[in-house]
Short mmCIF file of C-alpha atoms in Angstrom, two decimals:
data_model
loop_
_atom_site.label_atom_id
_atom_site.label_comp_id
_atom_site.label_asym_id
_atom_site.label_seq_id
_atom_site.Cartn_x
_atom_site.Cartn_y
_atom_site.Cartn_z
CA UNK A 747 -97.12 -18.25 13.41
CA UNK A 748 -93.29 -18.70 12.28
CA UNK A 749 -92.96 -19.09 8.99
CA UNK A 750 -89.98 -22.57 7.94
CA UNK A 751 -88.75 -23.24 4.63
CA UNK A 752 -87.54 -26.33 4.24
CA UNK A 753 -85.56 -28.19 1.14
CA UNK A 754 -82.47 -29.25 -0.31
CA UNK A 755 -79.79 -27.50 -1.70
CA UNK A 756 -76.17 -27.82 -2.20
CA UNK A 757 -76.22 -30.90 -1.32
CA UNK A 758 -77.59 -30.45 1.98
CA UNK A 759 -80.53 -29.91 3.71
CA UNK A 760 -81.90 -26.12 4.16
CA UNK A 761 -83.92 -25.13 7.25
CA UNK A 762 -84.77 -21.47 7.53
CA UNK A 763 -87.13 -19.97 10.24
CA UNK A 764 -87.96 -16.95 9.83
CA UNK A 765 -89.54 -15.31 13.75
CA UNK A 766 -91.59 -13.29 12.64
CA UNK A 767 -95.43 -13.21 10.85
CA UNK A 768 -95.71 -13.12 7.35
CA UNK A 769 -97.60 -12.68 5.17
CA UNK A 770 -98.24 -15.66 2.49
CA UNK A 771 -97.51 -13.33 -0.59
CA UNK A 772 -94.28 -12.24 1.07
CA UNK A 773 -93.59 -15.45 2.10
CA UNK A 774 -93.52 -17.21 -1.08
CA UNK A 775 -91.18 -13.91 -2.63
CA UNK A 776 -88.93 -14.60 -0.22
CA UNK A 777 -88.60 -18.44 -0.62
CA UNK A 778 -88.42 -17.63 -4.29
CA UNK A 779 -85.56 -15.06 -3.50
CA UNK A 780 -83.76 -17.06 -1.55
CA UNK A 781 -83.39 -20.34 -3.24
CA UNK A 782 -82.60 -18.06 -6.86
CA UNK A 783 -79.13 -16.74 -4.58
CA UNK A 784 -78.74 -20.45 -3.40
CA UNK A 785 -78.57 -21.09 -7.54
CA UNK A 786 -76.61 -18.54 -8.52
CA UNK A 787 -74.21 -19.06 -5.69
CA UNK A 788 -74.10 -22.78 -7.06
CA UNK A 789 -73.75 -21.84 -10.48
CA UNK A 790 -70.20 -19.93 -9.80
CA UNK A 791 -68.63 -21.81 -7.03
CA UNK A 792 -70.00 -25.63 -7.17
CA UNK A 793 -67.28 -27.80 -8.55
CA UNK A 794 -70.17 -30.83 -8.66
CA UNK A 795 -71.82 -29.39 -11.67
CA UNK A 796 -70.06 -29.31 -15.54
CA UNK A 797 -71.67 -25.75 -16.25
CA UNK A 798 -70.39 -23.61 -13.43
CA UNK A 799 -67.96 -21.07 -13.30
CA UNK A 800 -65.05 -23.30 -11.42
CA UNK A 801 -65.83 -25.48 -13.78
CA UNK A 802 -64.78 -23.42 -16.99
CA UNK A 803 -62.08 -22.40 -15.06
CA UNK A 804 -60.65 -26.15 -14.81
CA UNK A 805 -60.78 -25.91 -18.36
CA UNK A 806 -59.48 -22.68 -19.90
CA UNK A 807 -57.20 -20.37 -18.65
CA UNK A 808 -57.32 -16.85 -18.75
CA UNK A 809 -59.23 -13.93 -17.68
CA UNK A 810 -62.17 -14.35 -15.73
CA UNK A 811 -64.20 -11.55 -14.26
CA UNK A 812 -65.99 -12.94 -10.90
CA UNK A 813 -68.94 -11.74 -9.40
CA UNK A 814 -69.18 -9.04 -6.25
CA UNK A 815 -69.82 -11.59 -3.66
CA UNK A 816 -66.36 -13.59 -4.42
CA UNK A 817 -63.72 -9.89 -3.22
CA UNK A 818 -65.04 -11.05 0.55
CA UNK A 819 -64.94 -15.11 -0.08
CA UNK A 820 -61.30 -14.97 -2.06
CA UNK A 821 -59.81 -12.32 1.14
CA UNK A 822 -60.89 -14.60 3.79
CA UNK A 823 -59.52 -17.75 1.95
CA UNK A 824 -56.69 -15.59 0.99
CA UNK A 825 -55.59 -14.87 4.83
CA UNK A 826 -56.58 -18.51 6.11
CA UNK A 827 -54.01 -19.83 2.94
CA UNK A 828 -51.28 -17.76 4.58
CA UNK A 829 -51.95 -18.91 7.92
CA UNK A 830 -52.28 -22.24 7.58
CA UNK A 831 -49.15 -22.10 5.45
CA UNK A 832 -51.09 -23.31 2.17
CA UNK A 833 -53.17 -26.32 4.06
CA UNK A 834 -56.59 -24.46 3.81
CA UNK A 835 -56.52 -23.65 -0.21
CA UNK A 836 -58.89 -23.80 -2.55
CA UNK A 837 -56.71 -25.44 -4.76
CA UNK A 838 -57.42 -28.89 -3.37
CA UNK A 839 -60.29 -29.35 -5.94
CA UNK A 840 -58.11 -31.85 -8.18
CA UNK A 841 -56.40 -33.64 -5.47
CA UNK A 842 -60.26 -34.34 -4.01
CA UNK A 843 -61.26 -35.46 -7.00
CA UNK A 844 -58.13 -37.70 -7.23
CA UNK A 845 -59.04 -38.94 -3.97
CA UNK A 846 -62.79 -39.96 -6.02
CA UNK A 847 -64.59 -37.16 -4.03
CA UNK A 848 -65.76 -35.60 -7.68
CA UNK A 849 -69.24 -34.74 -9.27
CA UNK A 850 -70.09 -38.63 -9.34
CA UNK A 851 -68.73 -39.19 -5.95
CA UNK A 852 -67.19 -41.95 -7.27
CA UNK A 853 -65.02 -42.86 -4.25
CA UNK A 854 -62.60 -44.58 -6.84
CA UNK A 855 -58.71 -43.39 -5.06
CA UNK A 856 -56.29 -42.62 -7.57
CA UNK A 857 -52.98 -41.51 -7.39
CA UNK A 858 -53.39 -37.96 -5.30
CA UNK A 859 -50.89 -35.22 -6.33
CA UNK A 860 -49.64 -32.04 -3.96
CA UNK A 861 -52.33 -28.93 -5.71
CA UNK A 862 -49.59 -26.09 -6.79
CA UNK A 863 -49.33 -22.77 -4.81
CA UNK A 864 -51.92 -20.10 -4.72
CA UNK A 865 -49.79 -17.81 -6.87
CA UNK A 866 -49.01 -20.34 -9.20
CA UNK A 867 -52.13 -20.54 -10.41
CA UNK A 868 -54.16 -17.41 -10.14
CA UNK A 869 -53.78 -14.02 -9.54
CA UNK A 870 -56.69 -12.17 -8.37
CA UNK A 871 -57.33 -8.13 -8.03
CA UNK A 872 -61.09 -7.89 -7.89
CA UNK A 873 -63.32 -8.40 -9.63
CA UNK A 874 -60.50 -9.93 -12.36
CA UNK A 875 -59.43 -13.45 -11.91
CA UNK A 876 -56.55 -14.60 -14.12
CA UNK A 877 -56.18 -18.38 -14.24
CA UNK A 878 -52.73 -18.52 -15.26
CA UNK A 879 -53.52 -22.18 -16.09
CA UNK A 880 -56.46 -24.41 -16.09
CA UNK A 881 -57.57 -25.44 -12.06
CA UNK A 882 -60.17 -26.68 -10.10
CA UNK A 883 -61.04 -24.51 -7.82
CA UNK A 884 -62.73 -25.85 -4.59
CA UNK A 885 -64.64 -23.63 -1.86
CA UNK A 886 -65.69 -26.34 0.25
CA UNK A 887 -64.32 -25.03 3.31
CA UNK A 888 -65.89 -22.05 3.61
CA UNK A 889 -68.50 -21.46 0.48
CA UNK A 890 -71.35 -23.24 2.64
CA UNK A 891 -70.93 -20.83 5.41
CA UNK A 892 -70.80 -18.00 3.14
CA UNK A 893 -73.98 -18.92 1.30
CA UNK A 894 -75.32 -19.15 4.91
CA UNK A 895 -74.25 -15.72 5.13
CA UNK A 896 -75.48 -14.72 2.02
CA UNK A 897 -78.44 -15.82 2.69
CA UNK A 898 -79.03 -14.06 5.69
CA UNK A 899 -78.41 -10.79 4.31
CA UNK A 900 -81.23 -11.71 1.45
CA UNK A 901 -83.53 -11.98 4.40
CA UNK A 902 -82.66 -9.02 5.80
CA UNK A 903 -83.39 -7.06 2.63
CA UNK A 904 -86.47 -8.28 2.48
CA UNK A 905 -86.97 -6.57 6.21
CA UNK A 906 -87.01 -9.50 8.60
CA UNK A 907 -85.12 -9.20 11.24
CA UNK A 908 -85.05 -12.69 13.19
CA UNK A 909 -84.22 -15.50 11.80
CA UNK A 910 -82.20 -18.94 11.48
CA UNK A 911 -80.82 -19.90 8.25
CA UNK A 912 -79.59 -23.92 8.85
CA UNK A 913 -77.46 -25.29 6.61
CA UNK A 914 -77.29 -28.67 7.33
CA UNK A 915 -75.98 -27.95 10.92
CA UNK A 916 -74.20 -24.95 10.23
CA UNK A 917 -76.20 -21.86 10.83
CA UNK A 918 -76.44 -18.19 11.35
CA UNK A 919 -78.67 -17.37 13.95
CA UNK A 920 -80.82 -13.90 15.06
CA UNK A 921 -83.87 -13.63 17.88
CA UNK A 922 -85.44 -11.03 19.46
CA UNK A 923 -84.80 -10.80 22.79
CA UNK A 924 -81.46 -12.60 22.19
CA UNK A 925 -83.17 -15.53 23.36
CA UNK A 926 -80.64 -18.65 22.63
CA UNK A 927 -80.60 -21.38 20.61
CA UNK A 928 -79.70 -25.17 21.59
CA UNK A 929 -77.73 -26.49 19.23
CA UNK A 930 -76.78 -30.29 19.99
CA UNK A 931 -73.37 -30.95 18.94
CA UNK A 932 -73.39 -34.20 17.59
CA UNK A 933 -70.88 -37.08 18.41
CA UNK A 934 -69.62 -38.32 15.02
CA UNK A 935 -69.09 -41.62 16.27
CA UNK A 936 -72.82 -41.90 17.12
CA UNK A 937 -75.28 -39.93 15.83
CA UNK A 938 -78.09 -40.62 18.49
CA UNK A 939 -75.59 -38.83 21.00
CA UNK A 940 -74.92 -35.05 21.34
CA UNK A 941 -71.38 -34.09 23.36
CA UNK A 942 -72.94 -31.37 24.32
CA UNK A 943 -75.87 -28.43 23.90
CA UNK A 944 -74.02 -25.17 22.68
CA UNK A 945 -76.07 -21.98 23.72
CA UNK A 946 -75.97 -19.50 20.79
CA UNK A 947 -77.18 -15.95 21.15
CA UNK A 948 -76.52 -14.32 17.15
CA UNK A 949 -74.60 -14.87 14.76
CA UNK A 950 -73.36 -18.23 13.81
CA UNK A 951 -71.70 -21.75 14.60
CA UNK A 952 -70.51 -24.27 12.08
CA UNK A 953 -69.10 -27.47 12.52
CA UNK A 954 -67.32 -29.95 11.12
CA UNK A 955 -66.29 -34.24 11.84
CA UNK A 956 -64.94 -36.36 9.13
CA UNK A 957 -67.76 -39.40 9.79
CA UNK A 958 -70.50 -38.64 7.35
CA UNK A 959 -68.57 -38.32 4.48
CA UNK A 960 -65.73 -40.88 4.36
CA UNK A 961 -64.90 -43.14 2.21
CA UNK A 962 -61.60 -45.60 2.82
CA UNK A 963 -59.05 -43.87 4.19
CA UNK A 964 -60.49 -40.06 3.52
CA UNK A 965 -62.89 -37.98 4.60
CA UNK A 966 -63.73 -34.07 3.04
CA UNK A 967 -60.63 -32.49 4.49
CA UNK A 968 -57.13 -33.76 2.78
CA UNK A 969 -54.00 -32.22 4.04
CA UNK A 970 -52.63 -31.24 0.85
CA UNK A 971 -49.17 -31.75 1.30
CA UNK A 972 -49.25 -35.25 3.21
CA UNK A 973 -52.32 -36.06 1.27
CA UNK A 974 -53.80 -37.76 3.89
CA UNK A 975 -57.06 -36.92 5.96
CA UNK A 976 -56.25 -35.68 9.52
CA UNK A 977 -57.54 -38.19 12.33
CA UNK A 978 -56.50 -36.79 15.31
CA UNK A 979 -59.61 -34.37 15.64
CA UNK A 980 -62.94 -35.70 15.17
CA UNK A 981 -65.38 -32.79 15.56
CA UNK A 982 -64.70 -29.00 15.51
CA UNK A 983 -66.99 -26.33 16.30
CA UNK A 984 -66.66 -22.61 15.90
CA UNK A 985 -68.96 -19.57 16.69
CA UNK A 986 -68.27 -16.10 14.94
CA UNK A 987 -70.52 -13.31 14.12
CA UNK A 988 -70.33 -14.71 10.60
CA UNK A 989 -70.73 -17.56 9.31
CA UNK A 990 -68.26 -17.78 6.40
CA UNK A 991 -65.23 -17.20 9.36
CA UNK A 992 -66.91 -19.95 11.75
CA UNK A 993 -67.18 -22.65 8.82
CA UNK A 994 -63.71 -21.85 7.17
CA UNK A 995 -61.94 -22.25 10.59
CA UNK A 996 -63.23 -25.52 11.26
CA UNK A 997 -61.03 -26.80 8.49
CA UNK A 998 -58.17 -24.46 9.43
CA UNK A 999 -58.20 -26.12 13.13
CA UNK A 1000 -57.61 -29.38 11.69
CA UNK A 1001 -54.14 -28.13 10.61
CA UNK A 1002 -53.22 -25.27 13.16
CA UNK A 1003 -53.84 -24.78 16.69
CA UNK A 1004 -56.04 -21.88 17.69
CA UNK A 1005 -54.09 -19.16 18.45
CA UNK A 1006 -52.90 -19.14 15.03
CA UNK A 1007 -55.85 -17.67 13.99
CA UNK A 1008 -56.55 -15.71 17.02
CA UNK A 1009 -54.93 -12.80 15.93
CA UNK A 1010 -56.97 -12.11 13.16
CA UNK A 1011 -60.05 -13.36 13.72
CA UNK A 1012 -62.87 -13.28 16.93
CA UNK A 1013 -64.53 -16.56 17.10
CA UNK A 1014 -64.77 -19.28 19.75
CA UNK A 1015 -63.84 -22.94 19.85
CA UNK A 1016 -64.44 -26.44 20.99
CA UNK A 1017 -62.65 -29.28 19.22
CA UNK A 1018 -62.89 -32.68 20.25
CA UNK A 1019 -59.92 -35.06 19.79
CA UNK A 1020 -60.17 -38.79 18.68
CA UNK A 1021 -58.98 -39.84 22.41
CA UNK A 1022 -62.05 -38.04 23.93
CA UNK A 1023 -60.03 -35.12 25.58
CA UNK A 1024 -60.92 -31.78 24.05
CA UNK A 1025 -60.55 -27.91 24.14
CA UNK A 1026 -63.01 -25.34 24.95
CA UNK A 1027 -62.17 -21.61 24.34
CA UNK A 1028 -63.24 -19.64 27.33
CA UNK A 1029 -66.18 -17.66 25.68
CA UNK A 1030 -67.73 -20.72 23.87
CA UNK A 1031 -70.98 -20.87 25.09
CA UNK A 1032 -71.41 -24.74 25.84
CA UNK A 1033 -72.91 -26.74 28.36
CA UNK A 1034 -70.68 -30.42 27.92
CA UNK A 1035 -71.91 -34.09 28.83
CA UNK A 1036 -68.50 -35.31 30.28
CA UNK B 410 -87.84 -17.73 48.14
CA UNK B 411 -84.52 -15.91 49.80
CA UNK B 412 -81.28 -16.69 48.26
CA UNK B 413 -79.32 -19.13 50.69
CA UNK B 414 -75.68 -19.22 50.94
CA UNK B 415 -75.33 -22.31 52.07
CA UNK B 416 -76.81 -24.55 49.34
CA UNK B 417 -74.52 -23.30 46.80
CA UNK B 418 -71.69 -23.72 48.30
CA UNK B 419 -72.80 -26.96 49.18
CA UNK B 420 -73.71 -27.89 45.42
CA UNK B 421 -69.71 -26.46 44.55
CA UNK B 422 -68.89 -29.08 47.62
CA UNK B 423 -70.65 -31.63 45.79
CA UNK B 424 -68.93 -31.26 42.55
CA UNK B 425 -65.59 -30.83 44.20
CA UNK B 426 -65.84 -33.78 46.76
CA UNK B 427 -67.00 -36.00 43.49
CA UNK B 428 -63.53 -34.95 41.77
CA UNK B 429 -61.66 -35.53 44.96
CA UNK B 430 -63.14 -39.14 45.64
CA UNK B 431 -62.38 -39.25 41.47
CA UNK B 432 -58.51 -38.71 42.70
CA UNK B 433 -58.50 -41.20 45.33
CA UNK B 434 -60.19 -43.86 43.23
CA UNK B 435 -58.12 -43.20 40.35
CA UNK B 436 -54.62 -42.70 42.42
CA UNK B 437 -54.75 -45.52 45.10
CA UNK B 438 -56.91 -47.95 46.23
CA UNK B 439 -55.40 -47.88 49.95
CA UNK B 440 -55.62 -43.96 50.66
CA UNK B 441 -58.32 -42.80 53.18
CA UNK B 442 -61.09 -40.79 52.44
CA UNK B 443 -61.32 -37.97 54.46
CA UNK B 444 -64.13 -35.40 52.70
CA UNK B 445 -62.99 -31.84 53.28
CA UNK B 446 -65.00 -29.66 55.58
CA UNK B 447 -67.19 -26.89 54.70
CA UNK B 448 -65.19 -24.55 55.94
CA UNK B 449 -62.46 -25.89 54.00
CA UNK B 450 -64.05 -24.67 50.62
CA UNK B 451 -63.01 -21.57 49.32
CA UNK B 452 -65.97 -19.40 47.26
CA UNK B 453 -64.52 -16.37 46.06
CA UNK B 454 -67.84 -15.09 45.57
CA UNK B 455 -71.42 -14.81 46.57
CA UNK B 456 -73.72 -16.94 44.72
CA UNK B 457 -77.09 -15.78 43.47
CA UNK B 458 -80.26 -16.84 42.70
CA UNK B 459 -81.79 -15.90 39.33
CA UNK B 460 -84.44 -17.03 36.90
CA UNK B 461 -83.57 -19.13 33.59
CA UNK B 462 -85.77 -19.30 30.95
CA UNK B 463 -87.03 -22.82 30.15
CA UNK B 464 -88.98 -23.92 27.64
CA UNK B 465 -92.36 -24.49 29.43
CA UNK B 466 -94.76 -22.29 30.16
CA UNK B 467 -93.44 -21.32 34.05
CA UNK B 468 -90.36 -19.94 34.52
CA UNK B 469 -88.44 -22.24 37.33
CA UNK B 470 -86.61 -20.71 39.53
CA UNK B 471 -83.05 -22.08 39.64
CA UNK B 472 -79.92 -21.79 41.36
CA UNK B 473 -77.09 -19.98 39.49
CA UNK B 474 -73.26 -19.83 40.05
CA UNK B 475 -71.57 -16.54 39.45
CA UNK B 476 -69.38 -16.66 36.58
CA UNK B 477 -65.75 -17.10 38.01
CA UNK B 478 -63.04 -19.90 39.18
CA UNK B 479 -63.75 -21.82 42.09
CA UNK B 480 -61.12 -23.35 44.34
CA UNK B 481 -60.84 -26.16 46.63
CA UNK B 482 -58.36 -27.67 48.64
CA UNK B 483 -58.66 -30.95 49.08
CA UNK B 484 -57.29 -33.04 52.01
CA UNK B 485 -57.41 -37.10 52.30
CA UNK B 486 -55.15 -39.10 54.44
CA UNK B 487 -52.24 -41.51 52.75
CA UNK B 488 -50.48 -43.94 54.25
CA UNK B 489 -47.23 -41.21 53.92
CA UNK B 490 -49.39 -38.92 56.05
CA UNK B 491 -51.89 -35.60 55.31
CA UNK B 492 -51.79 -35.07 51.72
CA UNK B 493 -53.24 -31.95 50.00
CA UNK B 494 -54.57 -30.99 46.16
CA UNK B 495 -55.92 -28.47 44.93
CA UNK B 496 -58.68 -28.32 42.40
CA UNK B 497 -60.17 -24.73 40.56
CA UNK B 498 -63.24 -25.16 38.31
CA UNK B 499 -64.12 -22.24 36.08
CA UNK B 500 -67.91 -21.56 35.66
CA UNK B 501 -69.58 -19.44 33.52
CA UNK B 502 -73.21 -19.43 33.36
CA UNK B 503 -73.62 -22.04 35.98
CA UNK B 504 -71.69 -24.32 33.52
CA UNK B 505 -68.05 -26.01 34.03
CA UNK B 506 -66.07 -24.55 31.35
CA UNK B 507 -62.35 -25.73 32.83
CA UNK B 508 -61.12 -27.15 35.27
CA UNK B 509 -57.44 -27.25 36.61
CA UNK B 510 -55.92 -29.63 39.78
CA UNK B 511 -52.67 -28.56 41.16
CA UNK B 512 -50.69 -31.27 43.06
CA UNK B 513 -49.78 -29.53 46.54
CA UNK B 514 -48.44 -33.34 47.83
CA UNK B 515 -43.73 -33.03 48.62
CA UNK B 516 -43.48 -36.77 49.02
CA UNK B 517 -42.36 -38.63 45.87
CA UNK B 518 -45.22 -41.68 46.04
CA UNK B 519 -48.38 -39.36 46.89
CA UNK B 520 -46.76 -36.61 44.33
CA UNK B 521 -46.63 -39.39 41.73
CA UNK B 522 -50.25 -40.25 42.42
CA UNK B 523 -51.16 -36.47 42.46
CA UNK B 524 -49.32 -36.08 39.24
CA UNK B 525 -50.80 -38.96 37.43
CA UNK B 526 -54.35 -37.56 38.43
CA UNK B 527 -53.75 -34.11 37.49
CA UNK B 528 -52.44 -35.09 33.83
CA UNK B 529 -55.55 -37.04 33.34
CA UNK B 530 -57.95 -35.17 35.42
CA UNK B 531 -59.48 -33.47 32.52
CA UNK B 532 -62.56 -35.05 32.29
CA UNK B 533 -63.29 -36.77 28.93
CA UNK B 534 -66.05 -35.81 26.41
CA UNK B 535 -68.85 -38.50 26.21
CA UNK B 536 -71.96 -38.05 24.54
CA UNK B 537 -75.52 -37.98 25.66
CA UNK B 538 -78.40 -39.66 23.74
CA UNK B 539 -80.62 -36.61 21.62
CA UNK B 540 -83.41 -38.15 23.78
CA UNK B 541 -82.50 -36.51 26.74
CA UNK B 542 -82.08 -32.97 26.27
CA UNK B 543 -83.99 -30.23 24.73
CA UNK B 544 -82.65 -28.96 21.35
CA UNK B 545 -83.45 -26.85 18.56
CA UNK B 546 -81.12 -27.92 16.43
CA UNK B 547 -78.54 -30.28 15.79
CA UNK B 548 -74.90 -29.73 14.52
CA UNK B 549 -72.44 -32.12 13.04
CA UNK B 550 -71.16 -33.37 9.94
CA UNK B 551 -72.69 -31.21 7.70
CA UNK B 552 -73.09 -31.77 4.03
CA UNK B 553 -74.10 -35.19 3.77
CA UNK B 554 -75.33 -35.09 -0.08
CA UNK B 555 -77.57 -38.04 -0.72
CA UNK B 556 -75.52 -38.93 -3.31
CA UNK B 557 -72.55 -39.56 -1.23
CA UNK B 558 -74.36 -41.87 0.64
CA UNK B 559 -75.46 -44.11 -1.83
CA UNK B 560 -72.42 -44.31 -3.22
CA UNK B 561 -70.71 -45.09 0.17
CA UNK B 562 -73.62 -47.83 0.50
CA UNK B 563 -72.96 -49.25 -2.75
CA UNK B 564 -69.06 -49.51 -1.61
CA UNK B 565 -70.01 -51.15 1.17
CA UNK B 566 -72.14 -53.60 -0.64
CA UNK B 567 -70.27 -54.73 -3.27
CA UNK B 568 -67.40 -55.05 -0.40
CA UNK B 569 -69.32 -58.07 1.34
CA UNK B 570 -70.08 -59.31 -1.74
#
């Protein structure tokens, strides 16, 4: 028997399978283990709670010193900044909140404003962050997928080697036998419909579509220098060996065509557009309802 | 049971002569249909037979495409005379990952039909209901907090009201 933990977290809703027998003293120290990282995780980087880290750091300058998980989190956003020319930053926290995506979820739109440049407002040389000024900070690009990551690694240390840690849809995936998992890649404009059944062997795929959390004219990705939501893609999906790259680049294709990134990272693509054509990179393993 | 060449090539001739009739439909109602001969297909390579792994309890035996592009010529009678097109798909794992249509056609009205059908011969994404295929998960919009929702509900609400 497979062990599954199931619950909410984050905001979203956790499914992890572990493949392999367990036994019900382990079990429970690994549920345990796992949902303490989810918490601490959420206790740094969540801008929805008043007591976490990001949150002081909207307050107070000055120097902060961050924990060891954030060197990978703030080099990945770091290169994704530069190649999306500033579009993917984690400086959008305050316009989001403008736009009345904040810790009440609101919805209430208020005037947005254009976040300031990375190097305005922080400079950071591991582990020291120095807020040169108050600013929300806001991982929501990528921080899931790197919790998913996290995660995974927490499992691993506790020996197991197959496994699925679910996110809410974005996931990080290991079987023995590489036997593949169906993932259903839903069609935002109806939920009872997949486009198509992607066939993953490791590692992970993440995706992203505006639908589920919109609200007037926004959804969770604002183009920071229009300040408008982009429309012209409806779903992305990416597959990378990890799962912080796969859910970060979702966002990034929403402002820059593929082969920007390319060059700097290995991942696969499909992205559909909101006239029903889309793009498949050649080693995306998907089997499409056209 | 012995791997057969000519059901696979006849499955690739299925595909391709749907995507031809596809062009005629789409490009003129008065062309002629005439379906391309076997002969007439091009496989670059031999298909085999292998086993997928299903979910039940016997492994099916199923017919699998090599991994590879696929080209066709296809060949239909216009009132202009012979007209040509051809049409590569891409497979990998038995699955159509591209496809491409290159309009072969010198006259001006069956190149404008061949044009207009190339540019929107990419086949459109359309989505099939959950209840029809086998999954083990689903992927989409992630994050949905709760408390989003309600709050998009109670926007809703108090806009009828």
């Amino acid at each position: 028997m497979n062990t599954v933990f199931e619950f909410e977290a984050i905001g979203t809703h956790w499914v992890v399978d572990i493949y392999e027998k367990l036994s019900s003293s382990k079990e429970s120290f690994l549920l345990e283990k796992i949902q303490e990282r989810i918490g601490v995780f959420d206790f740094h980087y969540s801008r929805f709670r008043k007591d976490s880290l990001v949150a002081r750091m909207s307050e107070e300058s000055g120097v902060y010193t961050l924990p060891d998980d954030a060197e990978r989190m703030f080099e990945i956003y770091r290169i994704v900044y530069d190649l999306t020319r500033g579009k993917v930053t984690p400086l959008i926290g305050n316009t989001l909140v403008q736009a009345g995506y904040d810790k009440e979820y609101s919805l209430k739109v208020k005037t947005l404003s254009i976040p300031d440049t990375w190097d305005d407002v922080f400079e950071y040389v591991h582990p020291t962050l120095n807020m040169k000024k108050p600013y929300l900070l806001d991982f929501g690009a990528g921080g899931k997928g790197y919790l998913v990551d996290i995660i995974g690694e927490v499992i691993r240390s506790c020996g197991v080697e197959f496994f699925c840690v679910d996110a809410g849809g974005d996931m990080l995936y290991f079987a023995e036998d590489r036997k593949k998992l169906r993932v259903g890649l839903e069609n935002p404009n109806n939920t009872s419909e997949v486009f198509g059944i992607a066939h993953i062997e490791c590692g992970s795929i993440c995706g992203s579509a505006g639908n589920r959390r919109q609200w007037g004219k926004y959804h969770h990705i604002i183009d920071p220098f229009t300040l408008t939501s982009p429309r012209d893609i409806v779903a992305v999906w990416t597959t990378s060996s990890s799962a912080l790259v796969a859910d970060i680049l979702t966002t990034a294709l929403s402002f820059v065509s593929p082969d920007v990134l390319s060059p700097y990272f290995t991942y696969e693509y499909f992205i559909v557009y909101a006239d029903g054509t889309f793009i498949i990179s050649s080693g995306f393993p998907i089997e499409l309802f056209t | 049971m012995e791997p057969t060449q000519s059901s696979p090539k006849m499955g690739a001739t299925a595909i391709i002569l749907g995507l031809v009739i596809a062009l005629l439909v789409a490009g003129s109602a008065y062309v002629f249909v005439k379906l391309p001969k076997k002969d007439e297909i091009i496989v670059p390579e031999t298909p085999i037979v292998g086993n997928r792994e299903t979910t039940g309890a016997t492994p099916t035996s199923v017919l699998m495409y090599k991994d590879g592009s696929y080209t066709v010529l296809g060949k239909y009678n216009s009132p202009g005379g012979a007209q040509e097109i051809q049409i590569t798909l891409t497979l990998k794992e038995g699955l159509i990952v591209d496809t491409t249509a290159l309009p072969l056609a010198t006259q001006p009205g069956p190149l404008n039909f061949q044009q207009k059908f190339s540019a929107g011969f990419k086949t459109l994404v359309v989505g099939k209901s959950i209840d029809q295929v086998t999954l083990d998960k689903v992927s989409g919009s992630s994050l949905t907090p709760k408390g989003f929702n309600d709050a998009v509900l109670k926007i809703q609400a108090q806009a009828k009201a």
